[in-house]
CSV table of C-alpha atoms in Angstrom, one decimal:
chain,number,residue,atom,x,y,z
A,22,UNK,CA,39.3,-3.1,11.6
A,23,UNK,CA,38.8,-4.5,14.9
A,24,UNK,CA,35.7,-4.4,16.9
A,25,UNK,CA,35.3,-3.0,20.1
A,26,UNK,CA,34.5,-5.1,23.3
A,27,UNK,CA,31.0,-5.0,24.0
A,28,UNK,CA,29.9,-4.3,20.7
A,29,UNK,CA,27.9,-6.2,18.1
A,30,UNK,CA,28.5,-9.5,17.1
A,31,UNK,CA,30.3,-10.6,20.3
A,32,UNK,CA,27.7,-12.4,21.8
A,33,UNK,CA,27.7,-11.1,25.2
A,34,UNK,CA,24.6,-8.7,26.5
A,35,UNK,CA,22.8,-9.2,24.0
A,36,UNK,CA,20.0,-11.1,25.3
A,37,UNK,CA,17.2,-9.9,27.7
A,38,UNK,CA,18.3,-9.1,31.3
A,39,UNK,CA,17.1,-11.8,33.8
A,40,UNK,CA,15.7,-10.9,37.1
A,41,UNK,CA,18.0,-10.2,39.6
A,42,UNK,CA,19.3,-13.5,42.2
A,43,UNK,CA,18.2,-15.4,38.9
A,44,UNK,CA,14.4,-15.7,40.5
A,45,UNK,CA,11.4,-15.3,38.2
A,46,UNK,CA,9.4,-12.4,39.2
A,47,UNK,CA,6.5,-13.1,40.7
A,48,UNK,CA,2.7,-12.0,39.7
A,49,UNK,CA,2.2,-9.8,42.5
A,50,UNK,CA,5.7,-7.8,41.7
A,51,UNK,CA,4.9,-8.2,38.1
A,52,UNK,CA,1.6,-6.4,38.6
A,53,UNK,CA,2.9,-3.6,41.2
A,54,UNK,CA,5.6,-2.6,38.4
A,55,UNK,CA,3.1,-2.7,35.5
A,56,UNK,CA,1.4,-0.4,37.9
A,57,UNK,CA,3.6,1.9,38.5
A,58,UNK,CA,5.0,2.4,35.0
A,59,UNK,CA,0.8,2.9,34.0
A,60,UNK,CA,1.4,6.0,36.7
A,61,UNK,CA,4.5,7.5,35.1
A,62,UNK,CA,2.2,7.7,31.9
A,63,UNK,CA,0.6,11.1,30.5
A,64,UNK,CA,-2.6,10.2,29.6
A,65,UNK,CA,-4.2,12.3,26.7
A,66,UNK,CA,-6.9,15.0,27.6
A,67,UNK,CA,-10.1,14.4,26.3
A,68,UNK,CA,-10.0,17.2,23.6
A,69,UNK,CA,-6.9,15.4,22.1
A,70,UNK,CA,-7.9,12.4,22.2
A,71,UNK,CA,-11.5,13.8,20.3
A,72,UNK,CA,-8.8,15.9,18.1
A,73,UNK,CA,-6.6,12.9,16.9
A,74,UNK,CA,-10.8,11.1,16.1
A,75,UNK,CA,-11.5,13.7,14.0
A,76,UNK,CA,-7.8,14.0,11.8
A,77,UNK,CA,-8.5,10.1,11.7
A,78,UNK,CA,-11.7,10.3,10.0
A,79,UNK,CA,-10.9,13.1,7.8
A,80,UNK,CA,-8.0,11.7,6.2
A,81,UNK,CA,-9.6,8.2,6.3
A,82,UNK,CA,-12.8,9.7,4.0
A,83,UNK,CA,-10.4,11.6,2.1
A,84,UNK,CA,-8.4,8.4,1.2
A,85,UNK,CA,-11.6,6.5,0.4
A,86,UNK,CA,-12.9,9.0,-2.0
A,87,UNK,CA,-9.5,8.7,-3.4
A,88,UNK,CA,-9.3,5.0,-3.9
A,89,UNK,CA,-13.2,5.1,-4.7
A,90,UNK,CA,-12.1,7.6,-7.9
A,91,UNK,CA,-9.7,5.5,-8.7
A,92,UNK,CA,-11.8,2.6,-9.4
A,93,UNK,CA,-14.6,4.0,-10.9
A,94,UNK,CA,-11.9,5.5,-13.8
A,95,UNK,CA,-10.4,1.9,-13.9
A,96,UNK,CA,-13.7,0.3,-14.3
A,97,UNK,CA,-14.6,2.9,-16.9
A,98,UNK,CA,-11.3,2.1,-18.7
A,99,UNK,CA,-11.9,-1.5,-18.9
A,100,UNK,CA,-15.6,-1.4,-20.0
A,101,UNK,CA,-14.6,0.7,-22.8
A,102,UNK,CA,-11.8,-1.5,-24.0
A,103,UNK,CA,-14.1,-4.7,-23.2
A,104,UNK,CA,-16.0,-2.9,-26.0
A,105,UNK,CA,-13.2,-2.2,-28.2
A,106,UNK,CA,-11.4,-5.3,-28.1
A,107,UNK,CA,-14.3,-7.5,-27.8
């Protein structure tokens, strides 16, 4: 089966897009674009941004009570057959 031009594996496009007229862009541009594109962005409220803390925190204690079970059975397990064995 043949591929199709322009697709994978043919070696053209496939690297990054340089500036056009082949110039490197400058700070200044550099900084007005990163500027505008931190405009176009919808920031989180405050409330979400509390919101997403709290689920964070709550399922980060619930995991470490978890793993904290966990090893307090393991250790249990290997003191008693410490005991056994030894």
């Amino acid at each position: 089966m043949a591929k199709a031009a322009g697709s994978a594996g043919t070696g053209r496009g496939s690297g990054p897009v340089p500036p056009s007229g082949g110039q490197r862009m400058g700070a200044r541009r550099f900084l007005r674009e990163s500027w505008a594109e931190l405009r176009k962005v919808q920031w989180p409220t405050r409330d979400q941004v509390a919101q997403g803390t709290l689920v964070v925190g709550v399922v980060t204690a619930v995991f470490a009570a978890y793993v904290s079970a966990v090893d307090q059975v393991a250790v249990r397990l290997v003191k008693q057959l410490n005991h056994l064995l030894g």
